[in-house]
Amino acid sequence: MLKKNLSAALIALSLIAGCSSLSNEQRANVDRDVEVGRIIAEIDAVGYEAVNVSPGIDEFLNGLSAFVEQQRNVSVQYREVVKQHRDVTSFLAVNEGKTPEELLVEIDAFDLGSKNENDKIATKLAAYTKATETISEENSKLTVELIEQGVRLGYLVTQYGTQVAQATAINVATGFFKSDDAEEELTVGTAVLRAKDQLALLNEINGLIEADQDVAESLINLQEQLDARG
């Protein structure tokens, strides 16, 4: 029984994480300001207020909601950085997944139109990196936390599978007729569905920030090569 539940939990976790992932091509065409703004708006729509549905799961659900609110604030900070360093974040998004050699070509192309040192990507990247230090640390913690929260939610989905299925069916059946002002009845099923939505959004913002940080790290590692070239 334990093995069966664990397998189901891991399947549920993969579904939760998978629905929020973006391909490299999609990320490259994403306006970070618009995309982060959309995620923040969806977090607000899903909500992160405390719930009271069942003593056995309230602690987890409310702990996750508190974490969602915290990460929403990190997302707001990241969006401000994106606005202030739009040319850098666009460069990072477009060049995700490229080799060091390819990055050097892109750096040369970027710097070709630079009027002074402040306009070059290395200088801009240094300012961006400094601005995102705290955000990067928080996002690294989020990566670890998402694994734990995802597994716990996976167990919850299997434990309350019937209630979740019923809530999903009701949402599908009434979704086209429900007004925006209508309040959804709070049940174990709807609370778990909200937790799934919360976790999916956390995965999405985590993926965007992590993708940018990965490219930024690659560029920083190339800094010595840039300096050596003069």
PDB file of C-alpha atoms in Angstrom:
ATOM      1  CA  MET A   1       0.000   0.000   0.000  1.00  0.00           C
ATOM      2  CA  LEU A   2       2.829   2.383   0.890  1.00  0.00           C
ATOM      3  CA  LYS A   3       4.591   1.691  -2.395  1.00  0.00           C
ATOM      4  CA  LYS A   4       1.355   2.273  -4.295  1.00  0.00           C
ATOM      5  CA  ASN A   5       0.721   5.559  -2.485  1.00  0.00           C
ATOM      6  CA  LEU A   6       4.296   6.720  -3.078  1.00  0.00           C
ATOM      7  CA  SER A   7       4.033   6.003  -6.797  1.00  0.00           C
ATOM      8  CA  ALA A   8       0.756   7.894  -7.012  1.00  0.00           C
ATOM      9  CA  ALA A   9       2.242  10.779  -5.069  1.00  0.00           C
ATOM     10  CA  LEU A  10       5.223  11.029  -7.413  1.00  0.00           C
ATOM     11  CA  ILE A  11       2.920  10.911 -10.453  1.00  0.00           C
ATOM     12  CA  ALA A  12       0.857  13.724  -8.952  1.00  0.00           C
ATOM     13  CA  LEU A  13       4.032  15.691  -8.290  1.00  0.00           C
ATOM     14  CA  SER A  14       5.197  15.321 -11.890  1.00  0.00           C
ATOM     15  CA  LEU A  15       1.838  16.570 -13.145  1.00  0.00           C
ATOM     16  CA  ILE A  16       1.969  19.565 -10.818  1.00  0.00           C
ATOM     17  CA  ALA A  17       5.487  20.528 -11.889  1.00  0.00           C
ATOM     18  CA  GLY A  18       5.004  19.737 -15.562  1.00  0.00           C
ATOM     19  CA  CYS A  19       2.043  22.016 -16.147  1.00  0.00           C
ATOM     20  CA  SER A  20       4.069  25.096 -15.255  1.00  0.00           C
ATOM     21  CA  SER A  21       7.214  24.480 -17.324  1.00  0.00           C
ATOM     22  CA  LEU A  22       8.188  26.591 -20.314  1.00  0.00           C
ATOM     23  CA  SER A  23      10.373  25.472 -23.204  1.00  0.00           C
ATOM     24  CA  ASN A  24      13.586  27.353 -23.958  1.00  0.00           C
ATOM     25  CA  GLU A  25      11.997  28.797 -27.104  1.00  0.00           C
ATOM     26  CA  GLN A  26       8.981  30.019 -25.144  1.00  0.00           C
ATOM     27  CA  ARG A  27      11.180  31.622 -22.493  1.00  0.00           C
ATOM     28  CA  ALA A  28      13.232  33.379 -25.149  1.00  0.00           C
ATOM     29  CA  ASN A  29      10.107  35.071 -26.492  1.00  0.00           C
ATOM     30  CA  VAL A  30       8.733  36.039 -23.116  1.00  0.00           C
ATOM     31  CA  ASP A  31       8.698  39.656 -21.991  1.00  0.00           C
ATOM     32  CA  ARG A  32       9.849  39.165 -18.409  1.00  0.00           C
ATOM     33  CA  ASP A  33       7.940  42.181 -17.104  1.00  0.00           C
ATOM     34  CA  VAL A  34       4.678  41.005 -18.669  1.00  0.00           C
ATOM     35  CA  GLU A  35       5.208  37.367 -17.708  1.00  0.00           C
ATOM     36  CA  VAL A  36       6.119  38.025 -14.070  1.00  0.00           C
ATOM     37  CA  GLY A  37       3.218  40.462 -13.838  1.00  0.00           C
ATOM     38  CA  ARG A  38       0.880  37.746 -15.118  1.00  0.00           C
ATOM     39  CA  ILE A  39       2.143  35.247 -12.547  1.00  0.00           C
ATOM     40  CA  ILE A  40       1.714  37.764  -9.717  1.00  0.00           C
ATOM     41  CA  ALA A  41      -1.842  38.466 -10.883  1.00  0.00           C
ATOM     42  CA  GLU A  42      -2.613  34.735 -10.995  1.00  0.00           C
ATOM     43  CA  ILE A  43      -1.182  34.250  -7.496  1.00  0.00           C
ATOM     44  CA  ASP A  44      -3.513  36.987  -6.269  1.00  0.00           C
ATOM     45  CA  ALA A  45      -6.444  35.384  -8.091  1.00  0.00           C
ATOM     46  CA  VAL A  46      -5.749  31.934  -6.630  1.00  0.00           C
ATOM     47  CA  GLY A  47      -5.250  33.491  -3.201  1.00  0.00           C
ATOM     48  CA  TYR A  48      -3.103  32.746  -0.186  1.00  0.00           C
ATOM     49  CA  GLU A  49      -5.428  33.469   2.732  1.00  0.00           C
ATOM     50  CA  ALA A  50      -5.636  30.932   5.558  1.00  0.00           C
ATOM     51  CA  VAL A  51      -8.267  28.179   5.316  1.00  0.00           C
ATOM     52  CA  ASN A  52     -10.057  26.009   7.845  1.00  0.00           C
ATOM     53  CA  VAL A  53     -11.285  22.816   6.227  1.00  0.00           C
ATOM     54  CA  SER A  54      -9.823  19.893   8.169  1.00  0.00           C
ATOM     55  CA  PRO A  55      -7.494  19.692  11.197  1.00  0.00           C
ATOM     56  CA  GLY A  56      -5.431  17.060   9.421  1.00  0.00           C
ATOM     57  CA  ILE A  57      -4.467  19.221   6.441  1.00  0.00           C
ATOM     58  CA  ASP A  58      -4.970  22.839   7.542  1.00  0.00           C
ATOM     59  CA  GLU A  59      -1.395  23.089   8.820  1.00  0.00           C
ATOM     60  CA  PHE A  60       0.066  22.095   5.462  1.00  0.00           C
ATOM     61  CA  LEU A  61      -2.350  24.184   3.377  1.00  0.00           C
ATOM     62  CA  ASN A  62      -1.839  27.321   5.457  1.00  0.00           C
ATOM     63  CA  GLY A  63       1.914  26.793   5.598  1.00  0.00           C
ATOM     64  CA  LEU A  64       1.982  26.576   1.813  1.00  0.00           C
ATOM     65  CA  SER A  65      -0.183  29.699   1.514  1.00  0.00           C
ATOM     66  CA  ALA A  66       2.179  31.654   3.770  1.00  0.00           C
ATOM     67  CA  PHE A  67       5.064  30.500   1.590  1.00  0.00           C
ATOM     68  CA  VAL A  68       3.162  31.566  -1.536  1.00  0.00           C
ATOM     69  CA  GLU A  69       2.650  35.060  -0.103  1.00  0.00           C
ATOM     70  CA  GLN A  70       6.360  35.290   0.693  1.00  0.00           C
ATOM     71  CA  GLN A  71       7.346  34.235  -2.820  1.00  0.00           C
ATOM     72  CA  ARG A  72       4.816  36.640  -4.301  1.00  0.00           C
ATOM     73  CA  ASN A  73       6.767  39.437  -2.636  1.00  0.00           C
ATOM     74  CA  VAL A  74       9.991  38.053  -4.114  1.00  0.00           C
ATOM     75  CA  SER A  75       8.285  38.065  -7.522  1.00  0.00           C
ATOM     76  CA  VAL A  76       7.372  41.731  -7.083  1.00  0.00           C
ATOM     77  CA  GLN A  77      11.020  42.505  -6.299  1.00  0.00           C
ATOM     78  CA  TYR A  78      12.143  40.545  -9.339  1.00  0.00           C
ATOM     79  CA  ARG A  79       9.704  42.399 -11.562  1.00  0.00           C
ATOM     80  CA  GLU A  80      11.171  45.712 -10.409  1.00  0.00           C
ATOM     81  CA  VAL A  81      14.663  44.459 -11.266  1.00  0.00           C
ATOM     82  CA  VAL A  82      13.393  43.349 -14.679  1.00  0.00           C
ATOM     83  CA  LYS A  83      12.045  46.833 -15.350  1.00  0.00           C
ATOM     84  CA  GLN A  84      15.325  48.458 -14.328  1.00  0.00           C
ATOM     85  CA  HIS A  85      17.524  45.998 -16.251  1.00  0.00           C
ATOM     86  CA  ARG A  86      15.280  45.143 -19.194  1.00  0.00           C
ATOM     87  CA  ASP A  87      18.135  44.907 -21.719  1.00  0.00           C
ATOM     88  CA  VAL A  88      20.000  42.410 -19.521  1.00  0.00           C
ATOM     89  CA  THR A  89      16.981  40.220 -18.786  1.00  0.00           C
ATOM     90  CA  SER A  90      16.079  40.176 -22.481  1.00  0.00           C
ATOM     91  CA  PHE A  91      19.659  39.166 -23.306  1.00  0.00           C
ATOM     92  CA  LEU A  92      19.537  36.386 -20.697  1.00  0.00           C
ATOM     93  CA  ALA A  93      16.184  35.062 -21.925  1.00  0.00           C
ATOM     94  CA  VAL A  94      17.171  34.997 -25.591  1.00  0.00           C
ATOM     95  CA  ASN A  95      20.510  33.283 -24.939  1.00  0.00           C
ATOM     96  CA  GLU A  96      19.373  30.567 -22.548  1.00  0.00           C
ATOM     97  CA  GLY A  97      21.008  27.217 -23.269  1.00  0.00           C
ATOM     98  CA  LYS A  98      23.798  28.538 -25.505  1.00  0.00           C
ATOM     99  CA  THR A  99      27.383  27.333 -25.238  1.00  0.00           C
ATOM    100  CA  PRO A 100      30.194  29.593 -23.952  1.00  0.00           C
ATOM    101  CA  GLU A 101      31.405  30.048 -27.525  1.00  0.00           C
ATOM    102  CA  GLU A 102      27.932  31.081 -28.672  1.00  0.00           C
ATOM    103  CA  LEU A 103      27.608  33.445 -25.724  1.00  0.00           C
ATOM    104  CA  LEU A 104      30.867  35.153 -26.664  1.00  0.00           C
ATOM    105  CA  VAL A 105      29.495  35.768 -30.155  1.00  0.00           C
ATOM    106  CA  GLU A 106      26.321  37.264 -28.681  1.00  0.00           C
ATOM    107  CA  ILE A 107      28.357  39.406 -26.279  1.00  0.00           C
ATOM    108  CA  ASP A 108      30.387  40.803 -29.173  1.00  0.00           C
ATOM    109  CA  ALA A 109      27.190  41.558 -31.073  1.00  0.00           C
ATOM    110  CA  PHE A 110      25.672  43.296 -28.039  1.00  0.00           C
ATOM    111  CA  ASP A 111      28.795  45.339 -27.327  1.00  0.00           C
ATOM    112  CA  LEU A 112      29.213  46.374 -30.960  1.00  0.00           C
ATOM    113  CA  GLY A 113      26.761  49.213 -30.499  1.00  0.00           C
ATOM    114  CA  SER A 114      28.094  50.301 -27.106  1.00  0.00           C
ATOM    115  CA  LYS A 115      29.185  53.933 -26.824  1.00  0.00           C
ATOM    116  CA  ASN A 116      31.134  53.402 -23.588  1.00  0.00           C
ATOM    117  CA  GLU A 117      31.978  50.794 -20.941  1.00  0.00           C
ATOM    118  CA  ASN A 118      28.706  51.379 -19.094  1.00  0.00           C
ATOM    119  CA  ASP A 119      26.779  50.258 -22.161  1.00  0.00           C
ATOM    120  CA  LYS A 120      28.592  46.919 -22.443  1.00  0.00           C
ATOM    121  CA  ILE A 121      26.912  43.718 -21.314  1.00  0.00           C
ATOM    122  CA  ALA A 122      29.612  42.919 -18.713  1.00  0.00           C
ATOM    123  CA  THR A 123      29.001  46.208 -16.894  1.00  0.00           C
ATOM    124  CA  LYS A 124      25.246  45.867 -17.152  1.00  0.00           C
ATOM    125  CA  LEU A 125      25.424  42.252 -15.969  1.00  0.00           C
ATOM    126  CA  ALA A 126      27.440  43.253 -12.901  1.00  0.00           C
ATOM    127  CA  ALA A 127      24.742  45.748 -11.930  1.00  0.00           C
ATOM    128  CA  TYR A 128      22.018  43.178 -12.580  1.00  0.00           C
ATOM    129  CA  THR A 129      23.819  40.503 -10.543  1.00  0.00           C
ATOM    130  CA  LYS A 130      24.194  42.836  -7.583  1.00  0.00           C
ATOM    131  CA  ALA A 131      20.511  43.787  -7.793  1.00  0.00           C
ATOM    132  CA  THR A 132      19.409  40.149  -7.841  1.00  0.00           C
ATOM    133  CA  GLU A 133      21.665  38.727  -5.100  1.00  0.00           C
ATOM    134  CA  THR A 134      18.888  38.437  -2.516  1.00  0.00           C
ATOM    135  CA  ILE A 135      16.353  37.283  -5.105  1.00  0.00           C
ATOM    136  CA  SER A 136      18.738  34.587  -6.322  1.00  0.00           C
ATOM    137  CA  GLU A 137      19.246  33.310  -2.770  1.00  0.00           C
ATOM    138  CA  GLU A 138      15.497  33.210  -2.141  1.00  0.00           C
ATOM    139  CA  ASN A 139      14.899  31.426  -5.433  1.00  0.00           C
ATOM    140  CA  SER A 140      17.497  28.775  -4.589  1.00  0.00           C
ATOM    141  CA  LYS A 141      15.673  28.126  -1.315  1.00  0.00           C
ATOM    142  CA  LEU A 142      12.412  27.950  -3.272  1.00  0.00           C
ATOM    143  CA  THR A 143      13.839  25.246  -5.546  1.00  0.00           C
ATOM    144  CA  VAL A 144      14.518  23.003  -2.546  1.00  0.00           C
ATOM    145  CA  GLU A 145      11.221  23.856  -0.865  1.00  0.00           C
ATOM    146  CA  LEU A 146       9.203  23.044  -3.983  1.00  0.00           C
ATOM    147  CA  ILE A 147      10.410  19.452  -3.936  1.00  0.00           C
ATOM    148  CA  GLU A 148       9.290  18.935  -0.337  1.00  0.00           C
ATOM    149  CA  GLN A 149       5.998  20.771  -0.786  1.00  0.00           C
ATOM    150  CA  GLY A 150       5.299  18.903  -4.012  1.00  0.00           C
ATOM    151  CA  VAL A 151       5.776  15.474  -2.452  1.00  0.00           C
ATOM    152  CA  ARG A 152       3.586  16.414   0.523  1.00  0.00           C
ATOM    153  CA  LEU A 153       0.881  17.692  -1.798  1.00  0.00           C
ATOM    154  CA  GLY A 154       1.191  14.522  -3.857  1.00  0.00           C
ATOM    155  CA  TYR A 155       0.359  12.438  -0.795  1.00  0.00           C
ATOM    156  CA  LEU A 156      -2.543  14.779  -0.053  1.00  0.00           C
ATOM    157  CA  VAL A 157      -3.927  14.366  -3.573  1.00  0.00           C
ATOM    158  CA  THR A 158      -3.856  10.584  -3.230  1.00  0.00           C
ATOM    159  CA  GLN A 159      -5.346  10.647   0.275  1.00  0.00           C
ATOM    160  CA  TYR A 160      -8.257  12.868  -0.754  1.00  0.00           C
ATOM    161  CA  GLY A 161      -8.440  11.737  -4.374  1.00  0.00           C
ATOM    162  CA  THR A 162     -12.224  11.325  -4.422  1.00  0.00           C
ATOM    163  CA  GLN A 163     -12.870  14.797  -3.007  1.00  0.00           C
ATOM    164  CA  VAL A 164     -10.363  16.351  -5.410  1.00  0.00           C
ATOM    165  CA  ALA A 165     -11.935  14.570  -8.386  1.00  0.00           C
ATOM    166  CA  GLN A 166     -15.391  15.762  -7.338  1.00  0.00           C
ATOM    167  CA  ALA A 167     -14.177  19.348  -6.931  1.00  0.00           C
ATOM    168  CA  THR A 168     -12.491  19.197 -10.339  1.00  0.00           C
ATOM    169  CA  ALA A 169     -15.654  17.876 -11.985  1.00  0.00           C
ATOM    170  CA  ILE A 170     -17.749  20.607 -10.377  1.00  0.00           C
ATOM    171  CA  ASN A 171     -15.294  23.285 -11.511  1.00  0.00           C
ATOM    172  CA  VAL A 172     -15.404  21.995 -15.081  1.00  0.00           C
ATOM    173  CA  ALA A 173     -19.199  21.733 -15.073  1.00  0.00           C
ATOM    174  CA  THR A 174     -19.815  25.172 -13.583  1.00  0.00           C
ATOM    175  CA  GLY A 175     -16.801  27.037 -14.927  1.00  0.00           C
ATOM    176  CA  PHE A 176     -18.607  28.474 -17.937  1.00  0.00           C
ATOM    177  CA  PHE A 177     -21.539  29.709 -15.880  1.00  0.00           C
ATOM    178  CA  LYS A 178     -19.864  30.914 -12.684  1.00  0.00           C
ATOM    179  CA  SER A 179     -19.599  34.688 -12.273  1.00  0.00           C
ATOM    180  CA  ASP A 180     -16.318  36.259 -11.180  1.00  0.00           C
ATOM    181  CA  ASP A 181     -17.981  37.429  -7.963  1.00  0.00           C
ATOM    182  CA  ALA A 182     -19.344  34.006  -7.027  1.00  0.00           C
ATOM    183  CA  GLU A 183     -17.732  32.506  -3.938  1.00  0.00           C
ATOM    184  CA  GLU A 184     -16.608  28.911  -4.268  1.00  0.00           C
ATOM    185  CA  GLU A 185     -17.657  26.574  -1.480  1.00  0.00           C
ATOM    186  CA  LEU A 186     -14.614  25.733   0.619  1.00  0.00           C
ATOM    187  CA  THR A 187     -14.131  21.974   0.893  1.00  0.00           C
ATOM    188  CA  VAL A 188     -11.162  19.665   1.259  1.00  0.00           C
ATOM    189  CA  GLY A 189     -11.289  19.089  -2.497  1.00  0.00           C
ATOM    190  CA  THR A 190     -11.332  22.765  -3.467  1.00  0.00           C
ATOM    191  CA  ALA A 191      -8.628  23.566  -0.898  1.00  0.00           C
ATOM    192  CA  VAL A 192      -6.329  20.894  -2.339  1.00  0.00           C
ATOM    193  CA  LEU A 193      -7.037  22.121  -5.876  1.00  0.00           C
ATOM    194  CA  ARG A 194      -6.043  25.615  -4.783  1.00  0.00           C
ATOM    195  CA  ALA A 195      -2.821  24.203  -3.311  1.00  0.00           C
ATOM    196  CA  LYS A 196      -2.065  22.548  -6.684  1.00  0.00           C
ATOM    197  CA  ASP A 197      -2.573  25.884  -8.448  1.00  0.00           C
ATOM    198  CA  GLN A 198      -0.379  27.629  -5.883  1.00  0.00           C
ATOM    199  CA  LEU A 199       2.429  25.128  -6.348  1.00  0.00           C
ATOM    200  CA  ALA A 200       2.190  25.328 -10.146  1.00  0.00           C
ATOM    201  CA  LEU A 201       2.605  29.108 -10.012  1.00  0.00           C
ATOM    202  CA  LEU A 202       5.565  28.787  -7.646  1.00  0.00           C
ATOM    203  CA  ASN A 203       7.174  26.362 -10.102  1.00  0.00           C
ATOM    204  CA  GLU A 204       6.586  28.817 -12.917  1.00  0.00           C
ATOM    205  CA  ILE A 205       8.174  31.853 -11.264  1.00  0.00           C
ATOM    206  CA  ASN A 206      10.993  29.666  -9.952  1.00  0.00           C
ATOM    207  CA  GLY A 207      11.690  28.422 -13.480  1.00  0.00           C
ATOM    208  CA  LEU A 208      11.822  31.910 -14.970  1.00  0.00           C
ATOM    209  CA  ILE A 209      14.187  33.287 -12.337  1.00  0.00           C
ATOM    210  CA  GLU A 210      16.345  30.153 -12.371  1.00  0.00           C
ATOM    211  CA  ALA A 211      16.697  30.293 -16.163  1.00  0.00           C
ATOM    212  CA  ASP A 212      17.936  33.883 -15.998  1.00  0.00           C
ATOM    213  CA  GLN A 213      20.309  33.097 -13.134  1.00  0.00           C
ATOM    214  CA  ASP A 214      21.798  30.136 -15.025  1.00  0.00           C
ATOM    215  CA  VAL A 215      22.638  32.292 -18.036  1.00  0.00           C
ATOM    216  CA  ALA A 216      23.937  35.074 -15.786  1.00  0.00           C
ATOM    217  CA  GLU A 217      26.261  32.591 -14.090  1.00  0.00           C
ATOM    218  CA  SER A 218      27.541  31.419 -17.464  1.00  0.00           C
ATOM    219  CA  LEU A 219      28.255  35.011 -18.443  1.00  0.00           C
ATOM    220  CA  ILE A 220      30.060  35.671 -15.181  1.00  0.00           C
ATOM    221  CA  ASN A 221      32.219  32.612 -15.812  1.00  0.00           C
ATOM    222  CA  LEU A 222      33.143  34.143 -19.156  1.00  0.00           C
ATOM    223  CA  GLN A 223      34.220  37.400 -17.540  1.00  0.00           C
ATOM    224  CA  GLU A 224      37.855  36.307 -17.301  1.00  0.00           C
ATOM    225  CA  GLN A 225      37.848  35.552 -21.006  1.00  0.00           C
ATOM    226  CA  LEU A 226      36.440  39.000 -21.723  1.00  0.00           C
ATOM    227  CA  ASP A 227      39.055  40.652 -19.513  1.00  0.00           C
ATOM    228  CA  ALA A 228      41.835  38.647 -21.154  1.00  0.00           C
ATOM    229  CA  ARG A 229      40.708  39.851 -24.546  1.00  0.00           C
ATOM    230  CA  GLY A 230      40.802  43.461 -23.358  1.00  0.00           C
TER     231      GLY A 230
END
